[in-house]
Amino acid sequence: MTPTTETMVGIGGAAESTDMVLNIGPQHPSTHGVLRLKLVLDGERIQHAEPVIGYMHRGAEKLFEARDYRQIIMLANRHDWLSAFSNELGVVLGVERMLGMEVPPRAVWTRTLLAELNRVLNHLMFLGSYPLELGGITPIFYAFTEREELQHVMEEVSGGRMHYMFNRVGGLKEDLPAGWATRAREAVSGVRSRMDRFDGLVLGNEIFRGRTRGVGVLSPEAVHAYGVSGPIARASGVDFDLRRDEPYLAYGELQDTLKVVTRQEGDCLARFECLLEQTHNALDLAEACLDRLAELPPGPINQRLPKVLKAPEGHTYAWTENPLGINGYYLVSKGEKTPYRLKLRSASYNNIQALTELLPGTLVADMVAILGSLFFVVGDIDK
């Protein structure tokens, strides 16, 4: 008879409490790109979460130092590729402030209009992609339909669909095409008339509400501690918006139309509601800008610049309320035609750090819901 060997395998006790390290990404659909999440799990519950960034780092801040003030606009509009116009805007505002330059009124109002249209384009992407990550495919088709309508008018005015390169130091590249304002007004009106689809399709969906209500609650204290901004911060009751609190462009004259959307719950559902309501308000602001542009007399859209543009020696900080939150440029000049230093403060970089606070204690199944509700772009994290 052949001898046999018996081995006892324990499946309880210590085995149940053994931690497991799980990597989500850097190639994972829910990470919106090459972001890696290092999770420590106890069963199905997350014990510790660490965002690991840098897989998309392109050294844009260092490249700023080797480009002149016209060329850096191209670099700046790419880190958050869904908010390209707003990214350009922060750079030119900083350089104009260093130069003490005043921009013509038509350029001010046109910039404000295009910034709000860009905000709608950004938000529509997340209004469609977030339900998709939770299993609902229909909203993204509607979101892309509306995006196409607005992208047509943005492409007509600038020539670009995503990277507009329409801002210039002193104003804009060129004046608006003939009849463009009418077509833009029709696009804004059409998109607004169909925005209630998201209220019915998404917010009225029991499964969506069940997956997001009370999940991933971010406290106001954590918002302040991590420097979280934008719709994510306002969904936690932090009532701060640079367009109202430190007005730039034409926002000082739009206070009656501007509505700062806030919620108190701080959960995934509140963040989505803030994003949706803010999209409605951005369309209202765009229409108000079109009304004001129609009243303005003909005039220049930019300032004439010297062949070689040099900012005087000094430093400044220009921050704007980008679609995803606060976007800031700290510019240091030594009087040359290139920046001595240009430091970028991006919204997604700070917002994503809050995952270390949000994920521990939650289930793996809720991780995607929480991650998607932070509405980030990986290029905006890595720069």
mmCIF file of C-alpha atoms in Angstrom:
data_model
loop_
_atom_site.group_PDB
_atom_site.id
_atom_site.type_symbol
_atom_site.label_atom_id
_atom_site.label_comp_id
_atom_site.label_asym_id
_atom_site.label_seq_id
_atom_site.Cartn_x
_atom_site.Cartn_y
_atom_site.Cartn_z
ATOM 1 C CA MET A 1 0.000 0.000 0.000
ATOM 2 C CA THR A 2 1.395 3.387 -1.013
ATOM 3 C CA PRO A 3 1.864 5.717 1.981
ATOM 4 C CA THR A 4 -0.165 8.945 1.870
ATOM 5 C CA THR A 5 0.553 12.360 3.293
ATOM 6 C CA GLU A 6 -2.217 14.505 4.755
ATOM 7 C CA THR A 7 -1.962 18.314 4.949
ATOM 8 C CA MET A 8 -4.372 20.489 6.972
ATOM 9 C CA VAL A 9 -5.203 23.811 5.306
ATOM 10 C CA GLY A 10 -6.751 26.456 7.594
ATOM 11 C CA ILE A 11 -9.251 28.840 6.042
ATOM 12 C CA GLY A 12 -10.266 30.752 9.132
ATOM 13 C CA GLY A 13 -8.592 32.593 11.943
ATOM 14 C CA ALA A 14 -5.491 34.434 10.806
ATOM 15 C CA ALA A 15 -6.255 33.828 7.132
ATOM 16 C CA GLU A 16 -9.423 35.949 7.312
ATOM 17 C CA SER A 17 -7.564 39.019 8.605
ATOM 18 C CA THR A 18 -4.611 38.815 6.265
ATOM 19 C CA ASP A 19 -4.256 42.063 4.312
ATOM 20 C CA MET A 20 -4.018 41.958 0.544
ATOM 21 C CA VAL A 21 -2.430 44.648 -1.615
ATOM 22 C CA LEU A 22 -4.393 45.363 -4.801
ATOM 23 C CA ASN A 23 -3.278 47.671 -7.596
ATOM 24 C CA ILE A 24 -6.005 49.442 -9.548
ATOM 25 C CA GLY A 25 -4.289 50.720 -12.693
ATOM 26 C CA PRO A 26 -2.201 52.257 -14.061
ATOM 27 C CA GLN A 27 -4.167 50.727 -16.959
ATOM 28 C CA HIS A 28 -7.747 50.553 -15.739
ATOM 29 C CA PRO A 29 -10.924 51.997 -17.341
ATOM 30 C CA SER A 30 -12.110 53.750 -14.189
ATOM 31 C CA THR A 31 -8.840 55.638 -13.621
ATOM 32 C CA HIS A 32 -9.379 57.911 -16.674
ATOM 33 C CA GLY A 33 -5.830 57.232 -17.803
ATOM 34 C CA VAL A 34 -2.563 56.115 -16.287
ATOM 35 C CA LEU A 35 -3.323 56.597 -12.596
ATOM 36 C CA ARG A 36 -2.468 53.850 -10.122
ATOM 37 C CA LEU A 37 -4.254 53.234 -6.847
ATOM 38 C CA LYS A 38 -2.466 51.045 -4.335
ATOM 39 C CA LEU A 39 -5.135 49.572 -2.053
ATOM 40 C CA VAL A 40 -4.645 47.508 1.080
ATOM 41 C CA LEU A 41 -7.705 45.292 1.573
ATOM 42 C CA ASP A 42 -9.124 43.315 4.446
ATOM 43 C CA GLY A 43 -11.555 41.096 2.591
ATOM 44 C CA GLU A 44 -13.763 43.416 0.564
ATOM 45 C CA ARG A 45 -13.055 46.484 2.693
ATOM 46 C CA ILE A 46 -10.339 49.002 1.887
ATOM 47 C CA GLN A 47 -7.982 49.619 4.793
ATOM 48 C CA HIS A 48 -5.548 52.001 3.140
ATOM 49 C CA ALA A 49 -5.399 53.809 -0.208
ATOM 50 C CA GLU A 50 -2.474 55.534 -1.877
ATOM 51 C CA PRO A 51 -2.719 57.302 -5.263
ATOM 52 C CA VAL A 52 0.508 56.670 -7.184
ATOM 53 C CA ILE A 53 1.013 59.378 -9.788
ATOM 54 C CA GLY A 54 3.680 60.339 -12.296
ATOM 55 C CA TYR A 55 3.081 57.848 -15.111
ATOM 56 C CA MET A 56 2.053 60.726 -17.406
ATOM 57 C CA HIS A 57 4.509 63.372 -16.235
ATOM 58 C CA ARG A 58 5.776 65.437 -19.182
ATOM 59 C CA GLY A 59 7.797 68.115 -17.410
ATOM 60 C CA ALA A 60 5.608 70.959 -18.678
ATOM 61 C CA GLU A 61 6.756 73.349 -15.946
ATOM 62 C CA LYS A 62 10.381 72.944 -16.990
ATOM 63 C CA LEU A 63 9.487 73.306 -20.667
ATOM 64 C CA PHE A 64 7.853 76.671 -19.874
ATOM 65 C CA GLU A 65 11.348 78.019 -19.147
ATOM 66 C CA ALA A 66 12.518 77.248 -22.692
ATOM 67 C CA ARG A 67 9.555 78.811 -24.535
ATOM 68 C CA ASP A 68 8.665 82.466 -25.008
ATOM 69 C CA TYR A 69 5.419 83.991 -23.785
ATOM 70 C CA ARG A 70 3.595 83.204 -27.013
ATOM 71 C CA GLN A 71 4.733 79.581 -27.123
ATOM 72 C CA ILE A 72 3.904 78.646 -23.525
ATOM 73 C CA ILE A 73 0.189 79.028 -24.295
ATOM 74 C CA MET A 74 0.420 75.865 -26.366
ATOM 75 C CA LEU A 75 1.984 73.957 -23.464
ATOM 76 C CA ALA A 76 -0.484 75.310 -20.927
ATOM 77 C CA ASN A 77 -3.660 74.265 -22.689
ATOM 78 C CA ARG A 78 -2.810 70.550 -22.635
ATOM 79 C CA HIS A 79 -2.577 69.464 -18.996
ATOM 80 C CA ASP A 80 -6.361 69.398 -18.514
ATOM 81 C CA TRP A 81 -7.338 68.572 -22.070
ATOM 82 C CA LEU A 82 -11.033 69.028 -21.295
ATOM 83 C CA SER A 83 -10.457 72.640 -20.159
ATOM 84 C CA ALA A 84 -7.954 73.873 -22.729
ATOM 85 C CA PHE A 85 -9.370 77.379 -23.099
ATOM 86 C CA SER A 86 -9.401 77.948 -19.343
ATOM 87 C CA ASN A 87 -5.811 76.709 -19.055
ATOM 88 C CA GLU A 88 -4.652 79.205 -21.690
ATOM 89 C CA LEU A 89 -6.551 81.942 -19.929
ATOM 90 C CA GLY A 90 -4.621 81.661 -16.670
ATOM 91 C CA VAL A 91 -1.272 82.066 -18.443
ATOM 92 C CA VAL A 92 -2.219 85.141 -20.454
ATOM 93 C CA LEU A 93 -3.850 86.775 -17.412
ATOM 94 C CA GLY A 94 -0.603 86.313 -15.484
ATOM 95 C CA VAL A 95 1.568 87.789 -18.257
ATOM 96 C CA GLU A 96 -0.865 90.694 -18.781
ATOM 97 C CA ARG A 97 -0.749 91.436 -15.080
ATOM 98 C CA MET A 98 3.065 91.538 -15.180
ATOM 99 C CA LEU A 99 2.921 93.914 -18.160
ATOM 100 C CA GLY A 100 0.188 96.078 -16.611
ATOM 101 C CA MET A 101 -1.774 95.562 -19.815
ATOM 102 C CA GLU A 102 -5.459 96.357 -20.205
ATOM 103 C CA VAL A 103 -7.420 94.107 -22.563
ATOM 104 C CA PRO A 104 -10.130 95.550 -24.877
ATOM 105 C CA PRO A 105 -13.732 95.073 -23.634
ATOM 106 C CA ARG A 106 -14.684 92.849 -26.596
ATOM 107 C CA ALA A 107 -11.850 90.498 -25.711
ATOM 108 C CA VAL A 108 -12.893 90.439 -22.040
ATOM 109 C CA TRP A 109 -16.482 89.465 -22.810
ATOM 110 C CA THR A 110 -15.517 87.006 -25.537
ATOM 111 C CA ARG A 111 -13.034 85.306 -23.206
ATOM 112 C CA THR A 112 -15.744 85.002 -20.548
ATOM 113 C CA LEU A 113 -18.169 83.528 -23.084
ATOM 114 C CA LEU A 114 -15.674 80.958 -24.383
ATOM 115 C CA ALA A 115 -14.569 80.059 -20.841
ATOM 116 C CA GLU A 116 -18.168 79.204 -19.930
ATOM 117 C CA LEU A 117 -18.709 77.212 -23.116
ATOM 118 C CA ASN A 118 -15.522 75.315 -22.276
ATOM 119 C CA ARG A 119 -16.914 74.704 -18.766
ATOM 120 C CA VAL A 120 -20.043 73.134 -20.257
ATOM 121 C CA LEU A 121 -17.949 70.917 -22.556
ATOM 122 C CA ASN A 122 -15.881 69.740 -19.591
ATOM 123 C CA HIS A 123 -18.891 69.016 -17.390
ATOM 124 C CA LEU A 124 -20.798 67.187 -20.116
ATOM 125 C CA MET A 125 -17.948 64.707 -20.430
ATOM 126 C CA PHE A 126 -18.229 63.768 -16.753
ATOM 127 C CA LEU A 127 -22.034 63.891 -16.727
ATOM 128 C CA GLY A 128 -21.902 61.159 -19.367
ATOM 129 C CA SER A 129 -18.873 59.139 -18.272
ATOM 130 C CA TYR A 130 -19.713 58.892 -14.556
ATOM 131 C CA PRO A 131 -22.996 56.973 -15.064
ATOM 132 C CA LEU A 132 -21.143 54.797 -17.593
ATOM 133 C CA GLU A 133 -18.660 53.759 -14.902
ATOM 134 C CA LEU A 134 -21.595 52.707 -12.735
ATOM 135 C CA GLY A 135 -23.190 50.628 -15.499
ATOM 136 C CA GLY A 136 -25.439 53.122 -17.310
ATOM 137 C CA ILE A 137 -24.436 53.476 -20.941
ATOM 138 C CA THR A 138 -27.218 55.720 -22.298
ATOM 139 C CA PRO A 139 -26.234 59.112 -20.746
ATOM 140 C CA ILE A 140 -22.866 59.227 -22.488
ATOM 141 C CA PHE A 141 -24.535 59.183 -25.897
ATOM 142 C CA TYR A 142 -26.631 62.194 -24.942
ATOM 143 C CA ALA A 143 -23.597 63.930 -23.421
ATOM 144 C CA PHE A 144 -21.547 63.512 -26.588
ATOM 145 C CA THR A 145 -24.442 64.721 -28.744
ATOM 146 C CA GLU A 146 -24.579 67.974 -26.783
ATOM 147 C CA ARG A 147 -20.779 68.254 -26.745
ATOM 148 C CA GLU A 148 -20.672 67.991 -30.528
ATOM 149 C CA GLU A 149 -23.093 70.880 -30.921
ATOM 150 C CA LEU A 150 -20.979 73.148 -28.729
ATOM 151 C CA GLN A 151 -17.708 71.895 -30.181
ATOM 152 C CA HIS A 152 -18.876 72.956 -33.628
ATOM 153 C CA VAL A 153 -19.094 76.604 -32.544
ATOM 154 C CA MET A 154 -15.801 76.396 -30.624
ATOM 155 C CA GLU A 155 -14.110 74.862 -33.653
ATOM 156 C CA GLU A 156 -15.531 77.517 -35.961
ATOM 157 C CA VAL A 157 -14.170 80.366 -33.866
ATOM 158 C CA SER A 158 -10.750 78.898 -33.042
ATOM 159 C CA GLY A 159 -9.997 76.161 -35.569
ATOM 160 C CA GLY A 160 -9.447 73.543 -32.849
ATOM 161 C CA ARG A 161 -11.746 70.977 -31.304
ATOM 162 C CA MET A 162 -9.889 70.488 -28.019
ATOM 163 C CA HIS A 163 -6.692 72.565 -28.022
ATOM 164 C CA TYR A 164 -8.036 75.930 -29.072
ATOM 165 C CA MET A 165 -4.922 78.145 -28.974
ATOM 166 C CA PHE A 166 -7.230 81.154 -29.226
ATOM 167 C CA ASN A 167 -5.954 83.250 -26.312
ATOM 168 C CA ARG A 168 -3.137 85.689 -26.871
ATOM 169 C CA VAL A 169 -1.328 88.023 -24.504
ATOM 170 C CA GLY A 170 -3.432 91.185 -24.849
ATOM 171 C CA GLY A 171 -6.638 89.545 -26.041
ATOM 172 C CA LEU A 172 -7.634 86.882 -28.537
ATOM 173 C CA LYS A 173 -6.208 85.611 -31.808
ATOM 174 C CA GLU A 174 -8.842 87.273 -33.998
ATOM 175 C CA ASP A 175 -12.385 88.583 -33.999
ATOM 176 C CA LEU A 176 -15.450 86.356 -34.130
ATOM 177 C CA PRO A 177 -16.574 85.131 -37.572
ATOM 178 C CA ALA A 178 -19.590 86.814 -39.160
ATOM 179 C CA GLY A 179 -22.827 85.294 -37.875
ATOM 180 C CA TRP A 180 -21.010 83.233 -35.244
ATOM 181 C CA ALA A 181 -22.866 84.807 -32.305
ATOM 182 C CA THR A 182 -26.205 83.732 -33.779
ATOM 183 C CA ARG A 183 -25.001 80.163 -34.264
ATOM 184 C CA ALA A 184 -23.535 80.092 -30.755
ATOM 185 C CA ARG A 185 -26.820 81.330 -29.293
ATOM 186 C CA GLU A 186 -28.726 78.601 -31.127
ATOM 187 C CA ALA A 187 -26.304 75.957 -29.836
ATOM 188 C CA VAL A 188 -26.568 77.192 -26.236
ATOM 189 C CA SER A 189 -30.364 77.311 -26.449
ATOM 190 C CA GLY A 190 -30.530 73.825 -27.962
ATOM 191 C CA VAL A 191 -28.276 72.260 -25.348
ATOM 192 C CA ARG A 192 -30.165 73.938 -22.509
ATOM 193 C CA SER A 193 -33.498 72.655 -23.801
ATOM 194 C CA ARG A 194 -32.228 69.066 -23.613
ATOM 195 C CA MET A 195 -30.324 69.161 -20.325
ATOM 196 C CA ASP A 196 -33.318 67.808 -18.406
ATOM 197 C CA ARG A 197 -32.485 64.395 -19.898
ATOM 198 C CA PHE A 198 -29.777 64.050 -17.268
ATOM 199 C CA ASP A 199 -32.247 64.849 -14.484
ATOM 200 C CA GLY A 200 -34.564 62.076 -15.638
ATOM 201 C CA LEU A 201 -32.071 59.515 -16.916
ATOM 202 C CA VAL A 202 -29.484 59.791 -14.170
ATOM 203 C CA LEU A 203 -30.793 61.548 -11.073
ATOM 204 C CA GLY A 204 -34.155 59.816 -11.462
ATOM 205 C CA ASN A 205 -32.513 56.385 -11.656
ATOM 206 C CA GLU A 206 -32.890 54.343 -8.456
ATOM 207 C CA ILE A 207 -29.747 52.299 -9.100
ATOM 208 C CA PHE A 208 -27.634 55.432 -9.627
ATOM 209 C CA ARG A 209 -28.949 57.007 -6.433
ATOM 210 C CA GLY A 210 -28.427 53.777 -4.519
ATOM 211 C CA ARG A 211 -24.795 53.577 -5.671
ATOM 212 C CA THR A 212 -23.986 57.230 -4.851
ATOM 213 C CA ARG A 213 -26.120 58.467 -1.945
ATOM 214 C CA GLY A 214 -24.133 58.432 1.310
ATOM 215 C CA VAL A 215 -21.069 56.971 -0.453
ATOM 216 C CA GLY A 216 -17.654 58.661 -0.308
ATOM 217 C CA VAL A 217 -18.583 61.470 2.075
ATOM 218 C CA LEU A 218 -15.892 64.179 2.073
ATOM 219 C CA SER A 219 -15.955 66.485 5.085
ATOM 220 C CA PRO A 220 -15.345 70.266 4.849
ATOM 221 C CA GLU A 221 -12.309 69.795 7.105
ATOM 222 C CA ALA A 222 -10.778 67.354 4.603
ATOM 223 C CA VAL A 223 -11.547 69.773 1.767
ATOM 224 C CA HIS A 224 -9.511 72.479 3.472
ATOM 225 C CA ALA A 225 -6.738 70.099 4.542
ATOM 226 C CA TYR A 226 -6.117 68.770 1.030
ATOM 227 C CA GLY A 227 -6.781 71.993 -0.873
ATOM 228 C CA VAL A 228 -9.742 70.465 -2.733
ATOM 229 C CA SER A 229 -11.615 72.973 -4.910
ATOM 230 C CA GLY A 230 -14.286 73.300 -7.565
ATOM 231 C CA PRO A 231 -17.569 71.347 -7.635
ATOM 232 C CA ILE A 232 -16.098 68.669 -5.326
ATOM 233 C CA ALA A 233 -15.414 71.211 -2.572
ATOM 234 C CA ARG A 234 -18.750 72.952 -3.023
ATOM 235 C CA ALA A 235 -20.578 69.615 -2.771
ATOM 236 C CA SER A 236 -19.174 69.399 0.775
ATOM 237 C CA GLY A 237 -20.543 72.819 1.709
ATOM 238 C CA VAL A 238 -17.371 74.849 1.074
ATOM 239 C CA ASP A 239 -18.906 77.913 -0.564
ATOM 240 C CA PHE A 240 -15.989 79.316 -2.582
ATOM 241 C CA ASP A 241 -15.842 80.310 -6.235
ATOM 242 C CA LEU A 242 -13.229 82.702 -7.633
ATOM 243 C CA ARG A 243 -15.688 84.026 -10.201
ATOM 244 C CA ARG A 244 -17.718 85.500 -7.354
ATOM 245 C CA ASP A 245 -15.159 85.942 -4.563
ATOM 246 C CA GLU A 246 -12.275 87.380 -6.632
ATOM 247 C CA PRO A 247 -13.924 88.332 -9.936
ATOM 248 C CA TYR A 248 -11.809 88.376 -13.086
ATOM 249 C CA LEU A 249 -12.697 88.893 -16.766
ATOM 250 C CA ALA A 250 -16.346 90.055 -16.877
ATOM 251 C CA TYR A 251 -17.599 88.032 -13.901
ATOM 252 C CA GLY A 252 -17.874 91.156 -11.746
ATOM 253 C CA GLU A 253 -20.703 92.326 -14.021
ATOM 254 C CA LEU A 254 -22.371 88.893 -14.115
ATOM 255 C CA GLN A 255 -23.089 88.495 -10.408
ATOM 256 C CA ASP A 256 -26.852 88.540 -10.975
ATOM 257 C CA THR A 257 -26.553 85.569 -13.357
ATOM 258 C CA LEU A 258 -23.741 83.681 -11.633
ATOM 259 C CA LYS A 259 -24.951 81.064 -9.181
ATOM 260 C CA VAL A 260 -22.480 79.247 -6.931
ATOM 261 C CA VAL A 261 -23.957 75.761 -6.541
ATOM 262 C CA THR A 262 -23.387 74.046 -3.189
ATOM 263 C CA ARG A 263 -24.574 70.975 -1.316
ATOM 264 C CA GLN A 264 -24.042 69.903 2.291
ATOM 265 C CA GLU A 265 -23.991 66.090 1.983
ATOM 266 C CA GLY A 266 -20.480 65.798 0.495
ATOM 267 C CA ASP A 267 -21.215 62.387 -1.062
ATOM 268 C CA CYS A 268 -20.939 61.117 -4.646
ATOM 269 C CA LEU A 269 -24.527 62.111 -5.395
ATOM 270 C CA ALA A 270 -23.963 65.670 -4.156
ATOM 271 C CA ARG A 271 -20.884 66.019 -6.357
ATOM 272 C CA PHE A 272 -22.827 64.912 -9.426
ATOM 273 C CA GLU A 273 -25.710 67.262 -8.584
ATOM 274 C CA CYS A 274 -23.292 70.191 -8.227
ATOM 275 C CA LEU A 275 -21.749 69.400 -11.596
ATOM 276 C CA LEU A 276 -25.142 69.169 -13.304
ATOM 277 C CA GLU A 277 -26.528 72.366 -11.778
ATOM 278 C CA GLN A 278 -23.304 74.221 -12.533
ATOM 279 C CA THR A 279 -23.660 73.192 -16.187
ATOM 280 C CA HIS A 280 -27.109 74.808 -16.291
ATOM 281 C CA ASN A 281 -25.666 78.012 -14.832
ATOM 282 C CA ALA A 282 -22.717 78.037 -17.269
ATOM 283 C CA LEU A 283 -25.211 78.023 -20.144
ATOM 284 C CA ASP A 284 -27.015 80.981 -18.531
ATOM 285 C CA LEU A 285 -23.707 82.851 -18.216
ATOM 286 C CA ALA A 286 -22.826 82.125 -21.843
ATOM 287 C CA GLU A 287 -26.164 83.562 -22.973
ATOM 288 C CA ALA A 288 -25.626 86.669 -20.818
ATOM 289 C CA CYS A 289 -22.206 87.158 -22.448
ATOM 290 C CA LEU A 290 -23.745 86.864 -25.919
ATOM 291 C CA ASP A 291 -26.319 89.505 -24.961
ATOM 292 C CA ARG A 292 -23.583 91.889 -23.791
ATOM 293 C CA LEU A 293 -21.407 91.286 -26.864
ATOM 294 C CA ALA A 294 -24.364 92.221 -29.060
ATOM 295 C CA GLU A 295 -24.561 95.591 -27.254
ATOM 296 C CA LEU A 296 -20.847 96.426 -27.505
ATOM 297 C CA PRO A 297 -19.738 98.775 -30.276
ATOM 298 C CA PRO A 298 -17.218 97.482 -32.831
ATOM 299 C CA GLY A 299 -13.677 97.579 -31.542
ATOM 300 C CA PRO A 300 -10.383 95.733 -31.299
ATOM 301 C CA ILE A 301 -10.167 92.181 -29.935
ATOM 302 C CA ASN A 302 -6.500 92.379 -28.908
ATOM 303 C CA GLN A 303 -3.549 94.665 -28.243
ATOM 304 C CA ARG A 304 -0.659 95.176 -30.627
ATOM 305 C CA LEU A 305 2.456 93.538 -29.200
ATOM 306 C CA PRO A 306 6.156 94.071 -29.898
ATOM 307 C CA LYS A 307 7.914 91.494 -32.041
ATOM 308 C CA VAL A 308 9.828 90.258 -28.976
ATOM 309 C CA LEU A 309 7.636 90.218 -25.880
ATOM 310 C CA LYS A 310 9.447 90.514 -22.549
ATOM 311 C CA ALA A 311 7.744 90.617 -19.159
ATOM 312 C CA PRO A 312 9.345 93.018 -16.645
ATOM 313 C CA GLU A 313 11.317 91.596 -13.754
ATOM 314 C CA GLY A 314 9.113 90.448 -10.894
ATOM 315 C CA HIS A 315 6.588 87.790 -10.000
ATOM 316 C CA THR A 316 2.828 87.333 -9.914
ATOM 317 C CA TYR A 317 0.200 84.676 -9.256
ATOM 318 C CA ALA A 318 -2.858 84.376 -11.478
ATOM 319 C CA TRP A 319 -5.595 81.947 -10.487
ATOM 320 C CA THR A 320 -8.873 81.173 -12.176
ATOM 321 C CA GLU A 321 -11.949 79.065 -11.458
ATOM 322 C CA ASN A 322 -11.385 76.276 -13.964
ATOM 323 C CA PRO A 323 -14.137 73.706 -14.586
ATOM 324 C CA LEU A 324 -12.470 71.205 -12.215
ATOM 325 C CA GLY A 325 -11.431 73.738 -9.575
ATOM 326 C CA ILE A 326 -8.752 76.328 -8.868
ATOM 327 C CA ASN A 327 -6.039 76.599 -11.506
ATOM 328 C CA GLY A 328 -3.096 78.847 -10.673
ATOM 329 C CA TYR A 329 0.108 79.984 -12.368
ATOM 330 C CA TYR A 330 2.961 81.455 -10.357
ATOM 331 C CA LEU A 331 5.077 83.405 -12.835
ATOM 332 C CA VAL A 332 8.610 84.632 -12.089
ATOM 333 C CA SER A 333 10.297 86.859 -14.669
ATOM 334 C CA LYS A 334 13.897 88.086 -14.939
ATOM 335 C CA GLY A 335 13.006 90.497 -17.733
ATOM 336 C CA GLU A 336 13.663 88.013 -20.513
ATOM 337 C CA LYS A 337 11.416 86.763 -23.309
ATOM 338 C CA THR A 338 10.960 83.421 -21.499
ATOM 339 C CA PRO A 339 9.661 82.852 -17.953
ATOM 340 C CA TYR A 340 12.360 82.313 -15.350
ATOM 341 C CA ARG A 341 9.871 80.030 -13.546
ATOM 342 C CA LEU A 342 6.253 79.136 -14.153
ATOM 343 C CA LYS A 343 4.739 76.937 -11.472
ATOM 344 C CA LEU A 344 1.359 75.347 -12.138
ATOM 345 C CA ARG A 345 -1.203 74.652 -9.421
ATOM 346 C CA SER A 346 -3.732 72.292 -11.002
ATOM 347 C CA ALA A 347 -7.133 71.356 -9.592
ATOM 348 C CA SER A 348 -6.951 67.581 -10.154
ATOM 349 C CA TYR A 349 -3.606 67.228 -8.341
ATOM 350 C CA ASN A 350 -5.101 68.396 -5.045
ATOM 351 C CA ASN A 351 -8.509 66.837 -5.559
ATOM 352 C CA ILE A 352 -7.153 63.320 -6.134
ATOM 353 C CA GLN A 353 -5.173 63.398 -2.862
ATOM 354 C CA ALA A 354 -8.482 63.272 -1.004
ATOM 355 C CA LEU A 355 -8.735 59.585 -1.994
ATOM 356 C CA THR A 356 -6.462 58.743 0.942
ATOM 357 C CA GLU A 357 -9.257 60.114 3.143
ATOM 358 C CA LEU A 358 -12.273 58.876 1.175
ATOM 359 C CA LEU A 359 -11.446 55.258 0.366
ATOM 360 C CA PRO A 360 -10.386 53.690 3.717
ATOM 361 C CA GLY A 361 -13.353 51.963 5.336
ATOM 362 C CA THR A 362 -15.328 51.629 2.110
ATOM 363 C CA LEU A 363 -15.967 48.529 0.006
ATOM 364 C CA VAL A 364 -14.084 47.764 -3.188
ATOM 365 C CA ALA A 365 -17.416 47.903 -5.036
ATOM 366 C CA ASP A 366 -17.765 51.569 -4.013
ATOM 367 C CA MET A 367 -14.235 52.479 -5.074
ATOM 368 C CA VAL A 368 -15.195 53.134 -8.700
ATOM 369 C CA ALA A 369 -18.163 55.268 -7.640
ATOM 370 C CA ILE A 370 -15.952 57.393 -5.385
ATOM 371 C CA LEU A 371 -13.097 57.638 -7.864
ATOM 372 C CA GLY A 372 -15.353 58.725 -10.729
ATOM 373 C CA SER A 373 -17.071 61.367 -8.588
ATOM 374 C CA LEU A 374 -13.802 63.291 -8.195
ATOM 375 C CA PHE A 375 -13.989 64.335 -11.876
ATOM 376 C CA PHE A 376 -10.255 64.434 -12.574
ATOM 377 C CA VAL A 377 -8.035 64.440 -15.662
ATOM 378 C CA VAL A 378 -4.746 62.552 -15.280
ATOM 379 C CA GLY A 379 -2.771 65.095 -17.301
ATOM 380 C CA ASP A 380 -3.933 67.716 -14.794
ATOM 381 C CA ILE A 381 -2.430 65.611 -11.994
ATOM 382 C CA ASP A 382 0.938 64.842 -13.561
ATOM 383 C CA LYS A 383 1.559 68.029 -15.594
#
